[in-house]
PDB file of C-alpha atoms and ligand atoms in Angstrom:
ATOM      1  CA  MET A   1       0.000   0.000   0.000  1.00  0.00           C
ATOM      2  CA  LEU A   2       2.767   2.421   0.981  1.00  0.00           C
ATOM      3  CA  ASP A   3       4.730   1.529  -2.182  1.00  0.00           C
ATOM      4  CA  ALA A   4       1.678   2.172  -4.325  1.00  0.00           C
ATOM      5  CA  ILE A   5       1.197   5.550  -2.671  1.00  0.00           C
ATOM      6  CA  ASN A   6       4.857   6.443  -3.155  1.00  0.00           C
ATOM      7  CA  ALA A   7       4.808   5.489  -6.844  1.00  0.00           C
ATOM      8  CA  GLY A   8       1.593   7.454  -7.257  1.00  0.00           C
ATOM      9  CA  ILE A   9       3.128  10.479  -5.589  1.00  0.00           C
ATOM     10  CA  ASP A  10       6.164  10.424  -7.879  1.00  0.00           C
ATOM     11  CA  SER A  11       4.082  10.312 -11.014  1.00  0.00           C
ATOM     12  CA  LEU A  12       1.515  12.857  -9.752  1.00  0.00           C
ATOM     13  CA  ARG A  13       4.364  15.197  -8.776  1.00  0.00           C
ATOM     14  CA  ALA A  14       5.702  14.993 -12.339  1.00  0.00           C
ATOM     15  CA  ALA A  15       2.228  15.648 -13.770  1.00  0.00           C
ATOM     16  CA  LEU A  16       1.742  18.583 -11.420  1.00  0.00           C
ATOM     17  CA  ARG A  17       5.051  20.099 -12.443  1.00  0.00           C
ATOM     18  CA  GLU A  18       4.367  19.710 -16.162  1.00  0.00           C
ATOM     19  CA  SER A  19       0.692  20.664 -16.264  1.00  0.00           C
ATOM     20  CA  LYS A  20      -0.194  24.122 -17.509  1.00  0.00           C
ATOM     21  CA  ALA A  21      -3.594  24.510 -15.848  1.00  0.00           C
ATOM     22  CA  VAL A  22      -4.190  22.688 -12.587  1.00  0.00           C
ATOM     23  CA  VAL A  23      -7.410  22.814 -10.578  1.00  0.00           C
ATOM     24  CA  ALA A  24      -7.746  21.570  -7.001  1.00  0.00           C
ATOM     25  CA  LEU A  25     -11.346  21.092  -5.867  1.00  0.00           C
ATOM     26  CA  THR A  26     -11.254  20.853  -2.084  1.00  0.00           C
ATOM     27  CA  GLY A  27     -13.759  19.874   0.575  1.00  0.00           C
ATOM     28  CA  ALA A  28     -14.089  19.482   4.310  1.00  0.00           C
ATOM     29  CA  GLY A  29     -11.473  16.691   4.443  1.00  0.00           C
ATOM     30  CA  VAL A  30      -8.720  19.250   3.782  1.00  0.00           C
ATOM     31  CA  SER A  31      -9.610  20.987   7.036  1.00  0.00           C
ATOM     32  CA  ALA A  32     -10.152  17.786   9.043  1.00  0.00           C
ATOM     33  CA  GLU A  33      -6.535  17.760  10.220  1.00  0.00           C
ATOM     34  CA  SER A  34      -7.047  21.310  11.495  1.00  0.00           C
ATOM     35  CA  GLY A  35      -9.704  19.906  13.840  1.00  0.00           C
ATOM     36  CA  ILE A  36     -12.742  21.085  11.875  1.00  0.00           C
ATOM     37  CA  PRO A  37     -15.388  18.374  11.552  1.00  0.00           C
ATOM     38  CA  THR A  38     -16.371  17.152   8.062  1.00  0.00           C
ATOM     39  CA  PHE A  39     -20.039  16.695   7.110  1.00  0.00           C
ATOM     40  CA  ARG A  40     -20.519  13.048   6.177  1.00  0.00           C
ATOM     41  CA  GLY A  41     -17.726  10.927   7.655  1.00  0.00           C
ATOM     42  CA  ALA A  42     -17.365   9.572  11.200  1.00  0.00           C
ATOM     43  CA  GLY A  43     -17.924  12.524  13.536  1.00  0.00           C
ATOM     44  CA  GLY A  44     -19.312  14.501  10.555  1.00  0.00           C
ATOM     45  CA  LEU A  45     -21.739  17.339  11.238  1.00  0.00           C
ATOM     46  CA  TRP A  46     -24.595  15.737   9.295  1.00  0.00           C
ATOM     47  CA  ARG A  47     -24.354  12.693  11.599  1.00  0.00           C
ATOM     48  CA  SER A  48     -25.581  14.731  14.564  1.00  0.00           C
ATOM     49  CA  PHE A  49     -27.342  17.729  12.994  1.00  0.00           C
ATOM     50  CA  ARG A  50     -30.106  17.853  10.408  1.00  0.00           C
ATOM     51  CA  PRO A  51     -29.251  20.060   7.436  1.00  0.00           C
ATOM     52  CA  GLU A  52     -32.894  20.951   6.829  1.00  0.00           C
ATOM     53  CA  GLN A  53     -33.030  22.504  10.312  1.00  0.00           C
ATOM     54  CA  LEU A  54     -29.788  24.469   9.993  1.00  0.00           C
ATOM     55  CA  ALA A  55     -28.634  24.950   6.427  1.00  0.00           C
ATOM     56  CA  THR A  56     -31.630  25.884   4.304  1.00  0.00           C
ATOM     57  CA  PRO A  57     -33.305  29.247   3.633  1.00  0.00           C
ATOM     58  CA  GLU A  58     -36.505  27.793   5.123  1.00  0.00           C
ATOM     59  CA  ALA A  59     -34.719  26.926   8.372  1.00  0.00           C
ATOM     60  CA  PHE A  60     -33.379  30.473   8.589  1.00  0.00           C
ATOM     61  CA  ALA A  61     -36.804  31.996   7.900  1.00  0.00           C
ATOM     62  CA  ARG A  62     -38.309  29.750  10.612  1.00  0.00           C
ATOM     63  CA  ASP A  63     -35.696  30.229  13.316  1.00  0.00           C
ATOM     64  CA  PRO A  64     -32.819  32.643  12.559  1.00  0.00           C
ATOM     65  CA  ARG A  65     -31.614  32.438  16.156  1.00  0.00           C
ATOM     66  CA  LEU A  66     -31.160  28.651  16.045  1.00  0.00           C
ATOM     67  CA  VAL A  67     -29.332  28.839  12.707  1.00  0.00           C
ATOM     68  CA  TRP A  68     -27.072  31.634  13.949  1.00  0.00           C
ATOM     69  CA  GLU A  69     -26.340  29.776  17.198  1.00  0.00           C
ATOM     70  CA  TRP A  70     -25.082  26.844  15.114  1.00  0.00           C
ATOM     71  CA  TYR A  71     -22.976  29.113  12.896  1.00  0.00           C
ATOM     72  CA  ASP A  72     -21.674  30.942  15.968  1.00  0.00           C
ATOM     73  CA  TRP A  73     -20.543  27.579  17.395  1.00  0.00           C
ATOM     74  CA  ARG A  74     -18.881  26.610  14.101  1.00  0.00           C
ATOM     75  CA  ARG A  75     -17.136  29.998  13.893  1.00  0.00           C
ATOM     76  CA  GLY A  76     -15.805  29.329  17.407  1.00  0.00           C
ATOM     77  CA  VAL A  77     -14.380  25.958  16.324  1.00  0.00           C
ATOM     78  CA  ILE A  78     -12.892  27.430  13.139  1.00  0.00           C
ATOM     79  CA  CYS A  79     -11.333  30.466  14.787  1.00  0.00           C
ATOM     80  CA  ARG A  80      -9.303  28.199  17.071  1.00  0.00           C
ATOM     81  CA  ALA A  81      -8.069  26.163  14.074  1.00  0.00           C
ATOM     82  CA  GLU A  82      -4.902  26.785  12.092  1.00  0.00           C
ATOM     83  CA  PRO A  83      -4.190  25.922   8.456  1.00  0.00           C
ATOM     84  CA  ASN A  84      -2.531  22.473   8.373  1.00  0.00           C
ATOM     85  CA  PRO A  85       0.315  21.179   6.164  1.00  0.00           C
ATOM     86  CA  GLY A  86      -2.222  20.342   3.426  1.00  0.00           C
ATOM     87  CA  HIS A  87      -3.360  23.976   3.207  1.00  0.00           C
ATOM     88  CA  ALA A  88       0.256  25.147   3.330  1.00  0.00           C
ATOM     89  CA  ALA A  89       1.203  22.813   0.476  1.00  0.00           C
ATOM     90  CA  LEU A  90      -1.645  24.112  -1.699  1.00  0.00           C
ATOM     91  CA  ALA A  91      -0.461  27.683  -1.078  1.00  0.00           C
ATOM     92  CA  GLU A  92       3.090  26.674  -1.983  1.00  0.00           C
ATOM     93  CA  ILE A  93       1.877  24.974  -5.194  1.00  0.00           C
ATOM     94  CA  GLU A  94       0.195  28.260  -6.144  1.00  0.00           C
ATOM     95  CA  ARG A  95       3.452  30.135  -5.501  1.00  0.00           C
ATOM     96  CA  ARG A  96       5.342  27.708  -7.721  1.00  0.00           C
ATOM     97  CA  LYS A  97       2.802  27.476 -10.536  1.00  0.00           C
ATOM     98  CA  GLY A  98       1.501  31.047 -10.455  1.00  0.00           C
ATOM     99  CA  GLY A  99      -1.502  31.543 -12.740  1.00  0.00           C
ATOM    100  CA  GLY A 100      -1.492  27.855 -13.649  1.00  0.00           C
ATOM    101  CA  PHE A 101      -3.089  26.790 -10.390  1.00  0.00           C
ATOM    102  CA  THR A 102      -6.601  27.450  -9.076  1.00  0.00           C
ATOM    103  CA  VAL A 103      -8.173  26.205  -5.868  1.00  0.00           C
ATOM    104  CA  ILE A 104     -11.936  25.802  -5.989  1.00  0.00           C
ATOM    105  CA  THR A 105     -13.175  25.132  -2.493  1.00  0.00           C
ATOM    106  CA  GLN A 106     -16.472  24.053  -1.002  1.00  0.00           C
ATOM    107  CA  ASN A 107     -15.158  25.054   2.411  1.00  0.00           C
ATOM    108  CA  VAL A 108     -16.396  28.210   4.101  1.00  0.00           C
ATOM    109  CA  ASP A 109     -13.761  28.243   6.851  1.00  0.00           C
ATOM    110  CA  GLY A 110     -11.265  30.676   5.277  1.00  0.00           C
ATOM    111  CA  LEU A 111      -8.253  28.411   5.904  1.00  0.00           C
ATOM    112  CA  HIS A 112      -7.128  28.467   2.248  1.00  0.00           C
ATOM    113  CA  ASP A 113      -7.005  32.266   2.405  1.00  0.00           C
ATOM    114  CA  ARG A 114      -5.132  32.161   5.685  1.00  0.00           C
ATOM    115  CA  ALA A 115      -2.613  29.715   4.221  1.00  0.00           C
ATOM    116  CA  GLY A 116      -1.976  32.118   1.334  1.00  0.00           C
ATOM    117  CA  ASN A 117      -3.955  30.933  -1.702  1.00  0.00           C
ATOM    118  CA  ARG A 118      -5.124  33.885  -3.802  1.00  0.00           C
ATOM    119  CA  ARG A 119      -6.448  32.231  -6.981  1.00  0.00           C
ATOM    120  CA  LEU A 120      -9.318  30.879  -4.964  1.00  0.00           C
ATOM    121  CA  VAL A 121     -12.956  30.299  -5.880  1.00  0.00           C
ATOM    122  CA  LYS A 122     -15.171  29.966  -2.816  1.00  0.00           C
ATOM    123  CA  LEU A 123     -18.111  28.064  -4.213  1.00  0.00           C
ATOM    124  CA  HIS A 124     -20.102  27.845  -0.983  1.00  0.00           C
ATOM    125  CA  GLY A 125     -19.347  31.290   0.425  1.00  0.00           C
ATOM    126  CA  ASP A 126     -17.481  32.301   3.543  1.00  0.00           C
ATOM    127  CA  ILE A 127     -18.531  31.814   7.164  1.00  0.00           C
ATOM    128  CA  TRP A 128     -16.745  35.077   8.077  1.00  0.00           C
ATOM    129  CA  ARG A 129     -19.017  37.178   5.864  1.00  0.00           C
ATOM    130  CA  THR A 130     -22.538  38.298   6.685  1.00  0.00           C
ATOM    131  CA  ARG A 131     -25.151  39.380   4.165  1.00  0.00           C
ATOM    132  CA  CYS A 132     -28.179  41.561   4.866  1.00  0.00           C
ATOM    133  CA  VAL A 133     -31.399  39.892   3.747  1.00  0.00           C
ATOM    134  CA  GLU A 134     -32.898  43.352   3.081  1.00  0.00           C
ATOM    135  CA  CYS A 135     -30.209  45.503   1.446  1.00  0.00           C
ATOM    136  CA  GLY A 136     -27.818  42.736   0.370  1.00  0.00           C
ATOM    137  CA  THR A 137     -24.732  44.382   1.898  1.00  0.00           C
ATOM    138  CA  VAL A 138     -21.931  41.884   2.502  1.00  0.00           C
ATOM    139  CA  THR A 139     -19.633  42.590   5.458  1.00  0.00           C
ATOM    140  CA  LEU A 140     -16.664  40.815   7.004  1.00  0.00           C
ATOM    141  CA  ASN A 141     -17.403  39.867  10.600  1.00  0.00           C
ATOM    142  CA  HIS A 142     -14.885  38.062  12.806  1.00  0.00           C
ATOM    143  CA  ASP A 143     -16.709  38.405  16.146  1.00  0.00           C
ATOM    144  CA  VAL A 144     -16.470  35.186  18.156  1.00  0.00           C
ATOM    145  CA  PRO A 145     -18.854  34.824  19.818  1.00  0.00           C
ATOM    146  CA  LEU A 146     -21.256  37.162  18.060  1.00  0.00           C
ATOM    147  CA  THR A 147     -22.271  40.024  20.332  1.00  0.00           C
ATOM    148  CA  VAL A 148     -25.970  39.730  19.411  1.00  0.00           C
ATOM    149  CA  ILE A 149     -27.780  36.712  17.968  1.00  0.00           C
ATOM    150  CA  PRO A 150     -29.277  37.080  15.426  1.00  0.00           C
ATOM    151  CA  PRO A 151     -27.191  40.026  14.210  1.00  0.00           C
ATOM    152  CA  HIS A 152     -28.723  42.970  12.322  1.00  0.00           C
ATOM    153  CA  CYS A 153     -27.540  45.345   9.601  1.00  0.00           C
ATOM    154  CA  PRO A 154     -27.347  49.133  10.167  1.00  0.00           C
ATOM    155  CA  CYS A 155     -30.393  49.270   7.824  1.00  0.00           C
ATOM    156  CA  ASP A 156     -32.198  47.136  10.451  1.00  0.00           C
ATOM    157  CA  GLY A 157     -32.451  44.106   8.155  1.00  0.00           C
ATOM    158  CA  LEU A 158     -31.601  40.662   9.472  1.00  0.00           C
ATOM    159  CA  LEU A 159     -28.075  39.461   8.666  1.00  0.00           C
ATOM    160  CA  ARG A 160     -27.469  35.910   7.482  1.00  0.00           C
ATOM    161  CA  PRO A 161     -24.214  33.988   7.030  1.00  0.00           C
ATOM    162  CA  ASP A 162     -22.951  34.639   3.479  1.00  0.00           C
ATOM    163  CA  VAL A 163     -22.843  30.945   2.655  1.00  0.00           C
ATOM    164  CA  ILE A 164     -24.764  28.761   0.222  1.00  0.00           C
ATOM    165  CA  TRP A 165     -27.483  26.655   1.790  1.00  0.00           C
ATOM    166  CA  PHE A 166     -29.203  23.566   0.411  1.00  0.00           C
ATOM    167  CA  GLY A 167     -31.695  24.576  -2.253  1.00  0.00           C
ATOM    168  CA  GLU A 168     -29.887  27.822  -3.090  1.00  0.00           C
ATOM    169  CA  ALA A 169     -28.101  28.706  -6.302  1.00  0.00           C
ATOM    170  CA  LEU A 170     -24.365  29.311  -6.226  1.00  0.00           C
ATOM    171  CA  SER A 171     -23.120  32.821  -6.895  1.00  0.00           C
ATOM    172  CA  ALA A 172     -22.994  33.223 -10.680  1.00  0.00           C
ATOM    173  CA  LEU A 173     -19.602  34.903 -10.507  1.00  0.00           C
ATOM    174  CA  GLU A 174     -18.001  32.092  -8.471  1.00  0.00           C
ATOM    175  CA  TRP A 175     -19.643  29.392 -10.558  1.00  0.00           C
ATOM    176  CA  GLU A 176     -18.515  30.910 -13.864  1.00  0.00           C
ATOM    177  CA  GLY A 177     -14.962  31.201 -12.523  1.00  0.00           C
ATOM    178  CA  ALA A 178     -15.061  27.557 -11.461  1.00  0.00           C
ATOM    179  CA  VAL A 179     -16.456  26.317 -14.783  1.00  0.00           C
ATOM    180  CA  GLU A 180     -13.881  28.323 -16.714  1.00  0.00           C
ATOM    181  CA  ALA A 181     -11.041  26.844 -14.637  1.00  0.00           C
ATOM    182  CA  ALA A 182     -12.432  23.275 -14.876  1.00  0.00           C
ATOM    183  CA  ARG A 183     -12.893  23.465 -18.665  1.00  0.00           C
ATOM    184  CA  HIS A 184      -9.314  24.540 -19.218  1.00  0.00           C
ATOM    185  CA  ALA A 185      -7.689  22.224 -16.689  1.00  0.00           C
ATOM    186  CA  ASP A 186      -5.203  19.618 -17.844  1.00  0.00           C
ATOM    187  CA  LEU A 187      -4.908  18.212 -14.312  1.00  0.00           C
ATOM    188  CA  PHE A 188      -7.876  18.112 -11.920  1.00  0.00           C
ATOM    189  CA  MET A 189      -7.188  17.245  -8.287  1.00  0.00           C
ATOM    190  CA  LEU A 190     -10.094  16.242  -6.061  1.00  0.00           C
ATOM    191  CA  ILE A 191      -8.963  16.645  -2.474  1.00  0.00           C
ATOM    192  CA  GLY A 192     -10.815  15.856   0.752  1.00  0.00           C
ATOM    193  CA  THR A 193     -14.318  15.890  -0.658  1.00  0.00           C
ATOM    194  CA  SER A 194     -16.925  13.143  -0.839  1.00  0.00           C
ATOM    195  CA  ALA A 195     -17.904  14.688  -4.225  1.00  0.00           C
ATOM    196  CA  MET A 196     -21.569  14.043  -3.489  1.00  0.00           C
ATOM    197  CA  VAL A 197     -22.854  17.594  -3.573  1.00  0.00           C
ATOM    198  CA  TYR A 198     -23.778  19.139  -6.910  1.00  0.00           C
ATOM    199  CA  PRO A 199     -23.166  21.335  -8.754  1.00  0.00           C
ATOM    200  CA  ALA A 200     -19.650  21.376  -7.216  1.00  0.00           C
ATOM    201  CA  ALA A 201     -19.011  17.691  -7.976  1.00  0.00           C
ATOM    202  CA  GLY A 202     -20.037  18.261 -11.600  1.00  0.00           C
ATOM    203  CA  LEU A 203     -16.841  20.274 -12.074  1.00  0.00           C
ATOM    204  CA  VAL A 204     -14.814  17.053 -12.008  1.00  0.00           C
ATOM    205  CA  GLU A 205     -16.980  15.641 -14.793  1.00  0.00           C
ATOM    206  CA  LEU A 206     -16.563  18.848 -16.750  1.00  0.00           C
ATOM    207  CA  GLY A 207     -12.802  18.814 -16.335  1.00  0.00           C
ATOM    208  CA  HIS A 208     -12.510  15.111 -17.135  1.00  0.00           C
ATOM    209  CA  GLU A 209     -14.697  15.381 -20.247  1.00  0.00           C
ATOM    210  CA  ALA A 210     -12.636  18.359 -21.418  1.00  0.00           C
ATOM    211  CA  GLY A 211      -9.512  16.208 -21.209  1.00  0.00           C
ATOM    212  CA  ALA A 212      -8.061  16.760 -17.732  1.00  0.00           C
ATOM    213  CA  ARG A 213      -6.375  13.883 -15.970  1.00  0.00           C
ATOM    214  CA  VAL A 214      -7.929  13.335 -12.533  1.00  0.00           C
ATOM    215  CA  ALA A 215      -6.139  12.774  -9.212  1.00  0.00           C
ATOM    216  CA  ILE A 216      -7.964  12.001  -5.970  1.00  0.00           C
ATOM    217  CA  ILE A 217      -6.511  12.471  -2.499  1.00  0.00           C
ATOM    218  CA  ASN A 218      -8.880  10.972   0.048  1.00  0.00           C
ATOM    219  CA  PRO A 219      -8.650   8.074   2.527  1.00  0.00           C
ATOM    220  CA  GLU A 220     -12.052   6.857   1.240  1.00  0.00           C
ATOM    221  CA  THR A 221     -13.309   6.092  -2.254  1.00  0.00           C
ATOM    222  CA  THR A 222     -15.482   8.622  -4.064  1.00  0.00           C
ATOM    223  CA  PRO A 223     -17.944   8.370  -6.960  1.00  0.00           C
ATOM    224  CA  PHE A 224     -15.107   9.524  -9.261  1.00  0.00           C
ATOM    225  CA  SER A 225     -12.533   6.937  -8.206  1.00  0.00           C
ATOM    226  CA  GLU A 226     -13.044   4.961 -11.433  1.00  0.00           C
ATOM    227  CA  ARG A 227     -12.189   7.950 -13.569  1.00  0.00           C
ATOM    228  CA  ALA A 228      -9.079   8.906 -11.648  1.00  0.00           C
ATOM    229  CA  GLN A 229      -5.596   8.216 -12.925  1.00  0.00           C
ATOM    230  CA  TRP A 230      -4.224   8.720  -9.400  1.00  0.00           C
ATOM    231  CA  ARG A 231      -5.984   7.596  -6.225  1.00  0.00           C
ATOM    232  CA  LEU A 232      -3.866   8.477  -3.226  1.00  0.00           C
ATOM    233  CA  GLU A 233      -5.650   6.986  -0.252  1.00  0.00           C
ATOM    234  CA  GLY A 234      -4.445   9.030   2.669  1.00  0.00           C
ATOM    235  CA  ALA A 235      -4.689  12.313   4.514  1.00  0.00           C
ATOM    236  CA  ALA A 236      -4.300  15.535   2.520  1.00  0.00           C
ATOM    237  CA  GLY A 237      -2.003  16.963   5.198  1.00  0.00           C
ATOM    238  CA  GLU A 238       0.395  14.059   4.695  1.00  0.00           C
ATOM    239  CA  ILE A 239       0.188  13.546   0.928  1.00  0.00           C
ATOM    240  CA  LEU A 240       0.161  17.130  -0.377  1.00  0.00           C
ATOM    241  CA  PRO A 241       3.503  18.114   1.218  1.00  0.00           C
ATOM    242  CA  LEU A 242       5.094  15.049  -0.432  1.00  0.00           C
ATOM    243  CA  LEU A 243       4.160  16.475  -3.844  1.00  0.00           C
ATOM    244  CA  LEU A 244       6.508  19.377  -3.195  1.00  0.00           C
ATOM    245  CA  GLU A 245       9.605  17.326  -2.372  1.00  0.00           C
ATOM    246  CA  SER A 246      12.421  17.338  -4.985  1.00  0.00           C
ATOM    247  CA  TRP A 247      10.152  19.409  -7.238  1.00  0.00           C
TER     248      TRP A 247
HETATM  249  P1  LIG B 301     -17.880  15.601   3.267  1.00  0.00           P
HETATM  250  O1  LIG B 301     -17.982  15.547   4.741  1.00  0.00           O
HETATM  251  O2  LIG B 301     -19.046  15.151   2.460  1.00  0.00           O
HETATM  252  O3  LIG B 301     -16.629  14.755   2.772  1.00  0.00           O
HETATM  253  C1  LIG B 301     -15.374  14.892   3.364  1.00  0.00           C
HETATM  254  C2  LIG B 301     -14.434  13.967   2.640  1.00  0.00           C
HETATM  255  O4  LIG B 301     -13.134  14.178   3.158  1.00  0.00           O
HETATM  256  C3  LIG B 301     -14.731  12.490   2.786  1.00  0.00           C
HETATM  257  O5  LIG B 301     -14.724  11.869   1.503  1.00  0.00           O
HETATM  258  C4  LIG B 301     -13.587  11.952   3.656  1.00  0.00           C
HETATM  259  O6  LIG B 301     -13.216  10.623   3.310  1.00  0.00           O
HETATM  260  C5  LIG B 301     -12.490  12.931   3.311  1.00  0.00           C
HETATM  261  N1  LIG B 301     -11.447  13.126   4.341  1.00  0.00           N
HETATM  262  C6  LIG B 301     -11.559  13.036   5.684  1.00  0.00           C
HETATM  263  N2  LIG B 301     -10.396  13.333   6.288  1.00  0.00           N
HETATM  264  C7  LIG B 301      -9.508  13.611   5.291  1.00  0.00           C
HETATM  265  C8  LIG B 301      -8.146  13.996   5.250  1.00  0.00           C
HETATM  266  N3  LIG B 301      -7.438  14.161   6.370  1.00  0.00           N
HETATM  267  N4  LIG B 301      -7.572  14.207   4.044  1.00  0.00           N
HETATM  268  C9  LIG B 301      -8.267  14.033   2.897  1.00  0.00           C
HETATM  269  N5  LIG B 301      -9.569  13.679   2.881  1.00  0.00           N
HETATM  270  C10 LIG B 301     -10.188  13.470   4.044  1.00  0.00           C
HETATM  271  O7  LIG B 301     -17.454  17.121   2.910  1.00  0.00           O
HETATM  272  P2  LIG B 301     -17.551  17.869   1.510  1.00  0.00           P
HETATM  273  O8  LIG B 301     -17.292  16.949   0.388  1.00  0.00           O
HETATM  274  O9  LIG B 301     -16.736  19.088   1.635  1.00  0.00           O
HETATM  275  O10 LIG B 301     -22.202  22.149   1.681  1.00  0.00           O
HETATM  276  O11 LIG B 301     -19.072  18.283   1.490  1.00  0.00           O
HETATM  277  C11 LIG B 301     -19.553  19.057   0.435  1.00  0.00           C
HETATM  278  C12 LIG B 301     -20.612  20.005   0.917  1.00  0.00           C
HETATM  279  O12 LIG B 301     -21.608  19.300   1.644  1.00  0.00           O
HETATM  280  C13 LIG B 301     -20.132  21.040   1.922  1.00  0.00           C
HETATM  281  O13 LIG B 301     -19.557  22.174   1.299  1.00  0.00           O
HETATM  282  C14 LIG B 301     -21.393  21.415   2.620  1.00  0.00           C
HETATM  283  C15 LIG B 301     -21.922  20.033   2.857  1.00  0.00           C
HETATM  284  O14 LIG B 301     -23.244  19.921   3.114  1.00  0.00           O
HETATM  285  C16 LIG B 301     -23.133  22.993   2.115  1.00  0.00           C
HETATM  286  O15 LIG B 301     -23.331  23.204   3.293  1.00  0.00           O
HETATM  287  C17 LIG B 301     -23.902  23.647   0.999  1.00  0.00           C
END
């Protein structure tokens, strides 16, 4: 198993170095080693919470306080977390490849930004931004805990987390950026995501159909495992730094 991983790392490292347009689609697994729970695995958030009560526009309309209390708790967990070696490696890959590397993330935790990635598409929003449901103003807010729950805008409108909930459309700007990057990718890396949530997971299909080779870094199998040229079954924080050795 270890030999297979090592051989895979050598050949993926070569592909990463040679590729002109690399996309990394990341998910909660990338932040797992920072101590932030994933959604679907053991200890995942959707094992103990019901998304329809906490992560839908209907849930927010019904009980904004409950939804904000959950987000306030998550912000508390995230603010104590640090980017891990997986995040650091992705930032270093961007430094080395410049414009030829884009991270598309489903994570809302801000750890890719903190690690230093700048060509970053945040498909599901950002837990550190609020958006007014009345006037639409988006504001950065790092208060932990929030001083008032639920928080309000200066215009008196209710503020919501600026994240995408189930049943909501992605931001057109972010989605177009992601599609553009996926279509032009020659190497598509799927890292720490179960790839079960669409439309995000559809980006892998798009990239693969447009000719990108696919690499998966995940201790578990995913629906795209069959289509992947590389399947590195391990933790992102251990495997990604190995891709940078003897570059
Ligand atoms: P999931 O919880 O569905 O999947 C996390 C994946 O990370 C699993 O496939 C794990 O096997 C893998 N994993 C766990 N630890 C890992 C590690 N150390 N290194 C690499 N991989 C690891 O999370 P996402 O795929 O991100 O959306 O979920 C997608 C979306 O569903 C989220 O953005 C969120 C959620 O509901 C919304 O809230 C809209």
